[in-house]
Amino acid sequence: MDQCWYHGNITRSRAEDLLSKVGKDGSFLVRASESIASAYALCVLYRNCVYTYRILPDKENKLIVQASEGVPVKYFQNLEELIEYYKKENMGLVWHLKYPVPREEEEAADELEEDTDLVPTPPILPPRNILMALPSSETKEVSSLPENSRVADVNKLSLSETLLQRLQYQDTSSVSDEHLKLIQDYLRVHIISDFEIVQTGSSSLPQLKKLLTALCKGLFSEASRTLPSLESIQKVFEQQLHPSTHQRSQMLGEASPVNIVLKLNQLISLLSSIEEKVKTLLIEGPDSTHRRSLIPPVTFEVKTDSLGIFSKIQLKVDVEMGKLIIKRSKDGPEDKFYTHKKILQLIKSQKLPNKLVIVLETEKEKTQRKEYVFSDSKKREGFCQLLQQMKNKHSEQPEPDMITIFIGTWNMGAAPPPKKITSWFLSKGQGKTRDDTADYIPHDIYVIGTQEDPQGEKEWLETLRQSLQEITSISFKVIAIHTLWNIRIVVLAKPEHENRISHICTANVKTGIANTLGNKGAVGVSFMFNGTSFGFVNSHLTSGSEKKHRRNQNYTNILRFLTLGDKKLSPFNITHRFTHLFWLGDLNYRVEQPPTEAENIIQKIRQQQYPELLAFDQLLLERRDQKVFLQFEEEEITFAPTYRFERGTREKYAYTKQKATGMKYNLPSWCDRVLWKSYPMVHVVCQSYGCTTDITTSDHSPVFATFEVGVTSQFVSKNDSKYTDSQGEIEFLHCYATLKTKSQTKFYIEFHSSCLESFVKSQEGENEDGNEGELVVKFVEALPKLTPIISDPEYLLDQHILISIKSSDSDESYGEGCIALRIEATESLAPIHTVLTHHGEKTGVFQGEIKLQTSQGKQREKLYDFVKIERDETTGQKPKNISNLEPNKDWDQTNSSTPTDISNPNYLGMAAFSQQPSATCQLKQTPSPEQPPSLWNYEQQPKENTSLMGQSQSSSTSPSLSPLSPKPSLQPTANRTICSWSQEYLPPDMGKSTAEPVLQEEGQQRPEMFENPLYGSMGSKGKVAPKKEQEYPKALRKEQPPLPEQSYHLTKPQEPECSKTSGKQPSPPFLVPTQRFRSYTSPCQAEEKNTGEKSQGKPKMTTPLENSAPLKKIVKPSRAEVSLSIQGQQNKPPLPSKSRAVLDMQNSKGRDYRDSSELPHSGKHRTEEGPVSRTTTP
């Protein structure tokens, strides 16, 4: 359609923006409808509001407009006629059509890939001479087509004659006379009957089926006789029987072509597997049951503190036997052992990344805590993973509640892979890698995405399976494989998971030249793992440093048009259809620097100054501006750029290439990435993220990422009396949506969830004007109560509700969001706050309260609760920086999981009204008498908070409060200040516990914290404040909040040297890697409960101030100390993030740099002017 007013598949929000720019009454455009595939939407601007009319086709493809009531229906042949008609005044629209809004100029089409000479193109298929299959009556019309003489001669023959002639050319000496006669009869007589049936539109070929049945009669009976024999021999050599293999193949009665194909497939599968099984048995022996999944015992050398004296001992983990063995020496006898049932919990120290507490059950049913210090943090991670594997292996639960996933992406550069690629699957190389002790633990699912893949599917599958067999001794099952040109995704899973995986779906989207070529685009796979949905997208986006806007458009097109997952979730794109969505591939975002900086970039890479380059990473910048991958997360990048290497080495970047148009520059960049987005309140932890260094056949390095994710069990029958005794109920109250729109239509909500029988539609809400360009829709009495299919909390608290705000005039979605039902205090009101997005853009927020009613019972502890994080007294939570970019309100909270107790707060589905800055990982909180029980803390900690003093902020305080800022009072939901995710994600008091006594009333003086070790960065030695700090205006000191009583003490004598030096250094302009935290539950619930009880009985810490007692005298530092402090803070240049200087300065004991919490990080103290990233939601 060439009309300038037709904009095709642009989004609704983009259409509103274009109309607003024109700003004239009667401005209009037509776009494709988002709710009905073949319909259109006519958008008209009148008085700065956009009105949308749906244009629907009827059965005869005539068009009608849903206009104002009372206007007679008029039919139009096409859109041009319709537009001309409504250009007249008073035709039923809010205003006549006057000013067409022209289409935007599209960005220049993609050039061919930079390495055009190396990129394989799809194979050119030979032309299909359909003319040969036409009857003689049809050939006359097409005889004039240019064909060679042989084809022209054939066209003169009838269909039967043509095919019989072909048969004569064949060597039929080995064909029996009986079969040859049957074939000739079909070609001579019966094919005409099939041809006539096909001409009517039917796809059945009854005469051909009769022929095939007759020809395969002997084959079918022979296959039926042979198949049981092969199955028997397979069972003899099979190491591990699965439920699906106990029964013999069902005997099929009729020798139809379909049944014959099934029989032959079974024969092929059995023949190919028997040789492998016999070989495995001969190598491993007949008694090696489960040999393929055996993990050998692993020994760790650790230090333990006994009466102040550190001694070395050996911890031996025997996964197969289910034992943890403690030995004094490596070769000595066993001193003590604990079975898997006696190991209750692993608690990681947050301050010391190599310290671990093991909670054990003693003989008298009491618990005992044993502290161990590992040689480095990677050893501790390997030990924890082995113990988790042991607990999982010996678990009495029939289904897993946690699995691990390997994600790999590699642009192969059109070159075949080397013989050995096992380092990729072992997560070996640069970046955040796995410890060697974890090599024996196979992942449950492997997802491998490739771009510019020159191999065929069968060849590549064989390479992958052989590599995994080599390192795991497991023959992985192929779940799915899908290819678009040279973009491919493969999903492999352990054999025991084959029956747990269902609803497999594959799809692709082309985003190449004119969005029709598959040289760029995406392939995707989705499936259900028991009750959890997974989606995986492998994309290859537009290349070229200057094409970032085109890449952004590629991303949006993939979001809109990749059809994966549950088709019932039609209002939602792939970012809301899956519990876990992983996006991988060659995204082609570059380091945005001029070519003259090439050598400088390479020099920084050699010095491992990656954060300085990441400040110019296009993907991080575009995500910060919320243009792509909204609400996605990415693990910190601590590895070198993966593109563009000289092939055959990883020591040299080939950043120039001479082309006909001149010199082409491809600066080293992180093109190959892995991101993810999960529902709120689900367990997901990135365990590794890096690239290999020994696979050099391509100009890209393979990238790996491994994840630990929570999964739920399959649907449980609701006929069970356990679930029907009491009816569950989900109720939404006092809800309203704030939408970014200029539309004045009415809106309603659709609720979708797997815990509902079907989606539920609400009544229309009431519209109110909001801020400029915003509309507030209130659903006070319009929301229905939802009845879940199962009311048992074991099931219901793991579920989520998807909401879609839809317009009544066009049924198009204006925003979608997700709300978690994981509520601790059921049957009481809990606040909800979720961001609404549509086609990858933020379109508003949805707020209100939810009340959940379940049956009796509680959730069992999951495997991922086995490993928890301990908040150390002298350290808070480290902010997790993304880059040395200027802090941004919308960027802080949206990049990657931070070390909080909520593993995945990326939606921030809920927030608790409470009164204490969250300093511990308490989730079970004691309600205060004045208000209902507090709920889960869904906060995500700040990643980068810059302080006026250039010092570090203790992140043990709430992210929305600085230690020196005044405490906000409780406000109504509508007027609350929101902590930044996208400026208004959360109420301000979401991260505070109600267990703390109410703070002093306004006007009372707050204590100053110069000597509190929690805020040790106030002075040069952790105790003394510098002059600059002492000269703060008194007015700014007045309202400092007190410390949380139940977690910290005001004084702590004789701080260790390592903690004294923490936070002294100036804020570096680079990333500070931090360890990830695995669980949203409390690491030490019993202790926290006791602490909370004790704190309520203690006198308030603010008592000295209430009595107007003078502050403790400040100890002035010596001149030498001050000069050293000033020199260290002002004169030292930023150091490389991996340089030896940083390691020596921060880790005097040689601890692992990457996981050290001792590194300097920005913003341990904010100014009293208020937090940087707070704003007010209308």
Coordinates of N, CA and C in Angstrom, one line a residue, residues 371-545:
E371 N 32.3 -23.1 60.9 CA 32.8 -22.1 60.0 C 34.1 -22.6 59.3
Y372 N 34.2 -22.4 58.0 CA 35.4 -22.8 57.2 C 35.7 -21.7 56.3
V373 N 37.0 -21.6 56.0 CA 37.5 -20.6 55.1 C 38.2 -21.4 53.9
F374 N 37.7 -21.1 52.7 CA 38.3 -21.8 51.5 C 39.4 -21.0 51.0
S375 N 40.2 -21.6 50.1 CA 41.3 -20.9 49.5 C 40.9 -19.7 48.6
D376 N 39.8 -19.8 48.0 CA 39.2 -18.7 47.2 C 37.7 -18.8 47.1
S377 N 37.1 -17.8 46.5 CA 35.6 -17.9 46.4 C 35.1 -18.9 45.4
K378 N 35.9 -19.2 44.4 CA 35.5 -20.2 43.4 C 35.5 -21.6 44.0
K379 N 36.4 -21.9 44.9 CA 36.4 -23.2 45.6 C 35.1 -23.3 46.5
R380 N 34.8 -22.2 47.1 CA 33.6 -22.2 47.9 C 32.3 -22.4 47.1
E381 N 32.3 -21.8 45.9 CA 31.2 -22.0 45.0 C 31.1 -23.5 44.5
G382 N 32.3 -24.0 44.2 CA 32.3 -25.4 43.7 C 31.8 -26.4 44.8
F383 N 32.2 -26.1 46.1 CA 31.8 -26.9 47.2 C 30.3 -26.8 47.4
C384 N 29.7 -25.6 47.3 CA 28.3 -25.4 47.5 C 27.5 -26.2 46.4
Q385 N 28.0 -26.1 45.1 CA 27.3 -26.7 44.0 C 27.4 -28.3 44.2
L386 N 28.5 -28.8 44.7 CA 28.6 -30.2 44.9 C 27.6 -30.7 46.0
L387 N 27.5 -29.9 47.1 CA 26.6 -30.3 48.1 C 25.1 -30.2 47.7
Q388 N 24.8 -29.1 46.9 CA 23.5 -29.0 46.3 C 23.2 -30.2 45.4
Q389 N 24.2 -30.6 44.6 CA 24.0 -31.8 43.8 C 23.7 -33.1 44.6
M390 N 24.4 -33.2 45.7 CA 24.2 -34.3 46.6 C 22.8 -34.3 47.2
K391 N 22.4 -33.1 47.7 CA 21.0 -33.0 48.3 C 20.0 -33.4 47.2
N392 N 20.2 -32.9 46.0 CA 19.3 -33.2 44.9 C 19.2 -34.6 44.6
K393 N 20.4 -35.3 44.5 CA 20.5 -36.7 44.1 C 19.8 -37.6 45.1
H394 N 19.9 -37.2 46.4 CA 19.3 -38.1 47.4 C 18.0 -37.6 48.0
S395 N 17.4 -36.6 47.3 CA 16.2 -36.0 47.7 C 15.0 -37.0 47.6
E396 N 14.1 -36.9 48.6 CA 12.9 -37.8 48.6 C 11.8 -37.2 47.7
Q397 N 12.0 -36.0 47.2 CA 11.0 -35.4 46.3 C 11.0 -36.0 45.0
P398 N 9.9 -36.4 44.4 CA 9.9 -37.1 43.1 C 10.3 -36.1 41.9
E399 N 10.1 -34.8 42.1 CA 10.4 -33.9 41.0 C 11.4 -32.8 41.5
P400 N 12.3 -32.3 40.7 CA 13.2 -31.3 41.1 C 12.5 -30.0 41.3
D401 N 13.1 -29.1 42.1 CA 12.6 -27.8 42.2 C 13.7 -26.8 41.9
M402 N 14.8 -27.3 41.3 CA 15.9 -26.4 40.8 C 16.7 -27.2 39.8
I403 N 17.0 -26.5 38.7 CA 17.8 -27.1 37.6 C 18.9 -26.1 37.2
T404 N 19.9 -26.6 36.6 CA 20.9 -25.7 36.0 C 20.9 -25.7 34.5
I405 N 21.1 -24.5 33.9 CA 21.0 -24.4 32.4 C 22.3 -23.8 31.9
F406 N 22.8 -24.4 30.9 CA 24.0 -23.8 30.2 C 23.5 -23.1 28.9
I407 N 23.9 -21.8 28.8 CA 23.6 -21.0 27.6 C 24.9 -20.7 26.9
G408 N 25.0 -21.0 25.6 CA 26.1 -20.7 24.8 C 25.8 -20.0 23.5
T409 N 26.5 -19.0 23.2 CA 26.3 -18.3 21.9 C 27.7 -18.1 21.2
W410 N 27.7 -18.4 19.9 CA 28.9 -18.3 19.1 C 28.6 -18.0 17.7
N411 N 29.2 -16.9 17.2 CA 29.2 -16.6 15.8 C 30.4 -17.3 15.2
M412 N 30.1 -18.4 14.4 CA 31.2 -19.3 14.0 C 32.0 -18.7 12.8
G413 N 31.5 -17.6 12.3 CA 32.3 -16.9 11.2 C 32.4 -17.8 9.9
A414 N 31.4 -18.6 9.7 CA 31.3 -19.4 8.5 C 32.4 -20.4 8.4
A415 N 33.1 -20.7 9.5 CA 34.2 -21.7 9.5 C 33.7 -22.9 10.3
P416 N 34.1 -24.1 9.9 CA 33.8 -25.3 10.8 C 34.5 -25.2 12.1
P417 N 33.9 -25.8 13.2 CA 34.5 -25.7 14.5 C 35.8 -26.6 14.6
P418 N 36.6 -26.3 15.6 CA 37.8 -27.2 15.8 C 37.3 -28.5 16.4
K419 N 38.2 -29.5 16.5 CA 37.8 -30.8 16.9 C 37.4 -30.7 18.4
K420 N 38.0 -29.9 19.2 CA 37.8 -29.8 20.6 C 37.1 -28.5 21.0
I421 N 35.9 -28.5 21.5 CA 35.2 -27.3 22.0 C 34.7 -27.5 23.4
T422 N 35.3 -28.5 24.1 CA 34.8 -28.8 25.5 C 34.9 -27.6 26.5
S423 N 35.9 -26.8 26.3 CA 36.1 -25.7 27.2 C 34.9 -24.8 27.3
W424 N 34.2 -24.7 26.2 CA 33.0 -23.9 26.1 C 31.9 -24.4 27.1
F425 N 31.7 -25.7 27.1 CA 30.7 -26.3 27.9 C 31.1 -26.4 29.4
L426 N 32.4 -26.3 29.6 CA 32.9 -26.3 31.0 C 33.1 -24.9 31.6
S427 N 32.7 -23.9 30.8 CA 32.7 -22.5 31.2 C 34.2 -22.1 31.6
K428 N 35.1 -22.5 30.7 CA 36.5 -22.2 31.0 C 37.0 -21.0 30.1
G429 N 37.8 -20.1 30.6 CA 38.3 -19.0 29.9 C 38.4 -17.8 30.7
Q430 N 37.9 -16.7 30.1 CA 37.9 -15.4 30.8 C 36.6 -15.1 31.4
G431 N 36.6 -14.2 32.4 CA 35.3 -13.7 33.0 C 35.0 -14.5 34.3
K432 N 33.7 -14.6 34.6 CA 33.2 -15.3 35.7 C 33.1 -16.8 35.3
T433 N 34.0 -17.6 35.8 CA 34.1 -19.0 35.3 C 33.8 -20.0 36.5
R434 N 33.6 -21.2 36.1 CA 33.3 -22.2 37.2 C 34.7 -22.8 37.7
D435 N 34.6 -23.3 38.9 CA 35.8 -23.9 39.5 C 35.9 -25.3 38.9
D436 N 37.2 -25.8 38.9 CA 37.4 -27.1 38.4 C 36.6 -28.2 39.1
T437 N 36.4 -28.0 40.4 CA 35.6 -29.1 41.1 C 34.2 -29.2 40.6
A438 N 33.7 -28.2 39.9 CA 32.3 -28.3 39.4 C 32.3 -28.9 38.0
D439 N 33.4 -29.3 37.4 CA 33.5 -29.9 36.1 C 32.6 -31.2 36.0
Y440 N 32.6 -31.9 37.1 CA 31.9 -33.2 37.1 C 30.4 -33.1 37.2
I441 N 29.9 -31.9 37.4 CA 28.4 -31.7 37.6 C 27.9 -31.3 36.2
P442 N 27.1 -32.2 35.6 CA 26.5 -31.8 34.3 C 25.3 -30.9 34.5
H443 N 25.1 -30.0 33.5 CA 23.9 -29.2 33.6 C 22.7 -30.0 33.1
D444 N 21.5 -29.6 33.6 CA 20.3 -30.3 33.2 C 19.9 -30.0 31.7
I445 N 20.1 -28.8 31.3 CA 19.7 -28.4 29.9 C 20.9 -27.6 29.3
Y446 N 21.2 -27.9 28.1 CA 22.2 -27.1 27.3 C 21.4 -26.4 26.1
V447 N 21.6 -25.1 26.0 CA 21.0 -24.3 24.9 C 22.2 -23.7 24.2
I448 N 22.3 -24.0 22.9 CA 23.5 -23.6 22.1 C 22.9 -22.8 20.9
G449 N 23.3 -21.5 20.9 CA 22.9 -20.7 19.7 C 24.1 -20.3 18.9
T450 N 24.0 -20.5 17.6 CA 25.1 -20.2 16.7 C 24.6 -19.2 15.6
Q451 N 25.5 -18.4 15.1 CA 25.3 -17.5 13.9 C 26.4 -17.8 12.9
E452 N 26.1 -17.5 11.7 CA 27.0 -17.8 10.6 C 27.5 -19.3 10.7
D453 N 26.6 -20.2 10.9 CA 26.9 -21.6 11.1 C 27.0 -22.3 9.8
P454 N 28.1 -22.8 9.4 CA 28.2 -23.4 8.0 C 27.8 -24.8 8.0
Q455 N 27.6 -25.5 9.1 CA 27.3 -26.9 9.2 C 25.9 -27.2 9.0
G456 N 25.6 -28.4 8.6 CA 24.2 -28.9 8.6 C 23.8 -29.3 10.0
E457 N 22.5 -29.4 10.1 CA 21.9 -29.7 11.5 C 22.5 -31.0 12.0
K458 N 22.5 -32.0 11.2 CA 22.9 -33.3 11.7 C 24.4 -33.3 12.1
E459 N 25.2 -32.6 11.3 CA 26.6 -32.6 11.6 C 26.9 -31.8 12.9
W460 N 26.2 -30.7 13.0 CA 26.4 -29.8 14.2 C 25.9 -30.6 15.5
L461 N 24.8 -31.2 15.4 CA 24.3 -32.0 16.5 C 25.3 -33.1 16.9
E462 N 25.9 -33.7 16.0 CA 26.8 -34.8 16.3 C 28.0 -34.2 17.0
T463 N 28.5 -33.0 16.6 CA 29.6 -32.4 17.3 C 29.2 -32.0 18.7
L464 N 28.1 -31.5 18.9 CA 27.6 -31.1 20.3 C 27.5 -32.3 21.2
R465 N 26.8 -33.3 20.7 CA 26.6 -34.5 21.6 C 27.9 -35.2 21.9
Q466 N 28.8 -35.3 20.9 CA 30.1 -35.9 21.2 C 30.9 -35.1 22.3
S467 N 30.8 -33.8 22.2 CA 31.6 -33.0 23.1 C 31.0 -33.1 24.5
L468 N 29.7 -33.1 24.7 CA 29.0 -33.3 26.0 C 29.2 -34.7 26.5
Q469 N 29.2 -35.7 25.6 CA 29.5 -37.1 26.0 C 30.9 -37.2 26.6
E470 N 31.8 -36.5 26.0 CA 33.2 -36.6 26.5 C 33.4 -36.0 27.9
I471 N 32.7 -34.9 28.2 CA 32.9 -34.3 29.5 C 31.9 -34.8 30.6
T472 N 30.8 -35.4 30.2 CA 29.7 -35.8 31.2 C 29.4 -37.3 31.1
S473 N 29.9 -38.0 30.1 CA 29.5 -39.4 29.9 C 28.0 -39.6 29.8
I474 N 27.3 -38.6 29.4 CA 25.8 -38.7 29.3 C 25.5 -38.5 27.8
S475 N 24.6 -39.3 27.3 CA 24.1 -39.1 26.0 C 22.8 -38.3 26.0
F476 N 23.0 -37.0 25.7 CA 21.9 -36.0 25.9 C 20.9 -36.2 24.8
K477 N 19.6 -35.9 25.2 CA 18.5 -36.0 24.3 C 18.3 -34.7 23.6
V478 N 18.0 -34.7 22.3 CA 17.7 -33.5 21.5 C 16.3 -33.1 21.8
I479 N 16.1 -32.0 22.4 CA 14.7 -31.5 22.6 C 14.2 -30.7 21.4
A480 N 15.1 -29.9 20.9 CA 14.6 -29.1 19.7 C 15.8 -28.6 19.0
I481 N 15.7 -28.4 17.6 CA 16.7 -27.7 16.8 C 15.9 -26.9 15.8
H482 N 16.3 -25.7 15.6 CA 15.6 -24.8 14.6 C 16.6 -23.9 13.9
T483 N 16.5 -23.8 12.6 CA 17.5 -23.0 11.8 C 16.8 -22.0 10.9
L484 N 17.3 -20.8 10.9 CA 17.0 -19.8 9.9 C 18.2 -19.4 9.1
W485 N 18.3 -19.8 7.9 CA 19.6 -19.6 7.1 C 20.8 -20.1 7.9
N486 N 21.6 -19.3 8.4 CA 22.8 -19.7 9.2 C 22.7 -19.4 10.7
I487 N 21.4 -19.1 11.2 CA 21.2 -18.8 12.6 C 20.5 -20.1 13.1
R488 N 21.1 -20.6 14.2 CA 20.6 -21.9 14.7 C 20.5 -22.0 16.2
I489 N 19.5 -22.7 16.7 CA 19.4 -22.9 18.1 C 19.2 -24.4 18.4
V490 N 19.9 -24.9 19.3 CA 19.8 -26.4 19.7 C 19.5 -26.4 21.2
V491 N 18.6 -27.3 21.6 CA 18.3 -27.5 23.0 C 18.5 -29.0 23.3
L492 N 19.4 -29.3 24.3 CA 19.7 -30.7 24.7 C 19.4 -30.8 26.2
A493 N 18.9 -32.0 26.6 CA 18.6 -32.2 28.0 C 19.0 -33.6 28.4
K494 N 19.2 -33.7 29.7 CA 19.5 -35.0 30.3 C 18.4 -36.0 30.0
P495 N 18.7 -37.3 29.8 CA 17.7 -38.2 29.5 C 16.5 -38.3 30.5
E496 N 16.9 -38.1 31.8 CA 15.8 -38.3 32.8 C 14.8 -37.1 32.7
H497 N 15.1 -36.0 32.0 CA 14.2 -34.9 31.9 C 13.3 -35.0 30.7
E498 N 13.5 -36.0 29.8 CA 12.8 -36.1 28.6 C 11.3 -36.1 28.8
N499 N 10.8 -36.8 29.8 CA 9.4 -36.9 30.1 C 8.8 -35.7 30.8
R500 N 9.7 -34.8 31.3 CA 9.3 -33.6 32.1 C 9.1 -32.5 31.1
I501 N 9.6 -32.6 29.9 CA 9.6 -31.5 28.9 C 8.4 -31.7 28.0
S502 N 7.6 -30.7 27.8 CA 6.4 -30.8 26.9 C 6.2 -29.4 26.2
H503 N 5.2 -29.4 25.4 CA 4.7 -28.2 24.7 C 5.9 -27.5 24.0
I504 N 6.7 -28.3 23.2 CA 7.8 -27.7 22.6 C 7.3 -26.9 21.3
C505 N 7.9 -25.7 21.2 CA 7.5 -24.8 20.1 C 8.7 -24.1 19.5
T506 N 8.8 -24.0 18.2 CA 9.9 -23.3 17.6 C 9.4 -22.2 16.6
A507 N 10.1 -21.2 16.4 CA 9.7 -20.1 15.5 C 10.9 -19.3 15.1
N508 N 10.7 -18.4 14.1 CA 11.8 -17.5 13.6 C 11.2 -16.2 13.1
V509 N 12.0 -15.2 13.1 CA 11.7 -13.9 12.5 C 12.8 -13.4 11.7
K510 N 12.5 -13.0 10.5 CA 13.6 -12.4 9.6 C 13.6 -10.9 9.8
T511 N 14.8 -10.4 10.0 CA 15.0 -8.9 10.1 C 16.1 -8.5 9.1
G512 N 16.4 -9.3 8.1 CA 17.5 -8.9 7.2 C 17.0 -7.8 6.2
I513 N 17.6 -7.7 5.1 CA 17.2 -6.7 4.1 C 15.7 -6.7 3.8
A514 N 15.1 -5.6 4.1 CA 13.6 -5.4 3.9 C 12.8 -6.3 4.8
N515 N 13.4 -6.8 5.9 CA 12.8 -7.7 6.8 C 12.3 -9.0 6.1
T516 N 12.9 -9.3 5.0 CA 12.5 -10.5 4.2 C 13.6 -11.6 4.1
L517 N 14.8 -11.2 4.3 CA 15.9 -12.1 4.2 C 16.3 -12.6 5.6
G518 N 16.7 -13.8 5.7 CA 17.1 -14.5 6.9 C 18.5 -14.4 7.3
N519 N 19.3 -13.5 6.6 CA 20.7 -13.4 7.0 C 20.8 -12.7 8.3
K520 N 19.8 -12.0 8.7 CA 19.7 -11.5 10.1 C 18.3 -11.8 10.6
G521 N 18.2 -12.0 11.9 CA 16.9 -12.3 12.5 C 17.1 -13.1 13.8
A522 N 16.1 -13.9 14.1 CA 16.1 -14.7 15.3 C 15.4 -16.0 15.2
V523 N 15.9 -17.0 15.9 CA 15.2 -18.3 16.0 C 14.9 -18.5 17.5
G524 N 13.8 -19.2 17.8 CA 13.4 -19.4 19.2 C 12.9 -20.7 19.5
V525 N 13.0 -21.2 20.7 CA 12.5 -22.4 21.2 C 11.8 -22.2 22.5
S526 N 10.6 -22.7 22.8 CA 10.0 -22.7 24.1 C 9.5 -24.0 24.4
F527 N 9.3 -24.3 25.8 CA 8.8 -25.5 26.2 C 8.4 -25.4 27.7
M528 N 7.7 -26.3 28.2 CA 7.4 -26.4 29.6 C 8.3 -27.5 30.2
F529 N 8.8 -27.1 31.4 CA 9.6 -28.1 32.2 C 8.7 -28.3 33.4
N530 N 8.0 -29.4 33.5 CA 6.9 -29.6 34.5 C 6.0 -28.4 34.5
G531 N 6.0 -27.7 35.6 CA 5.0 -26.5 35.6 C 5.6 -25.2 35.3
T532 N 6.9 -25.2 34.8 CA 7.6 -23.9 34.6 C 7.8 -23.7 33.1
S533 N 7.6 -22.5 32.6 CA 7.7 -22.3 31.1 C 9.1 -21.6 30.9
F534 N 9.7 -22.0 29.8 CA 11.0 -21.5 29.4 C 10.9 -21.0 27.9
G535 N 11.6 -19.9 27.7 CA 11.8 -19.4 26.3 C 13.2 -19.1 26.1
F536 N 13.7 -19.4 24.9 CA 15.1 -19.1 24.5 C 15.1 -18.5 23.1
V537 N 15.8 -17.4 22.9 CA 15.8 -16.6 21.7 C 17.3 -16.4 21.3
N538 N 17.7 -16.9 20.1 CA 19.0 -16.7 19.6 C 18.8 -15.7 18.4
S539 N 19.5 -14.6 18.5 CA 19.3 -13.5 17.4 C 20.6 -13.1 16.9
H540 N 20.6 -12.7 15.6 CA 21.8 -12.1 14.9 C 21.2 -10.8 14.4
L541 N 21.6 -9.7 15.0 CA 21.1 -8.4 14.7 C 22.0 -7.7 13.7
T542 N 21.5 -6.6 13.2 CA 22.2 -5.8 12.1 C 23.6 -5.4 12.6
S543 N 24.5 -5.5 11.6 CA 25.9 -5.2 11.9 C 26.3 -3.8 11.6
G544 N 27.4 -3.3 12.0 CA 27.8 -2.0 11.8 C 27.7 -1.1 13.0
S545 N 28.8 -0.4 13.3 CA 28.8 0.4 14.6 C 27.8 1.5 14.5

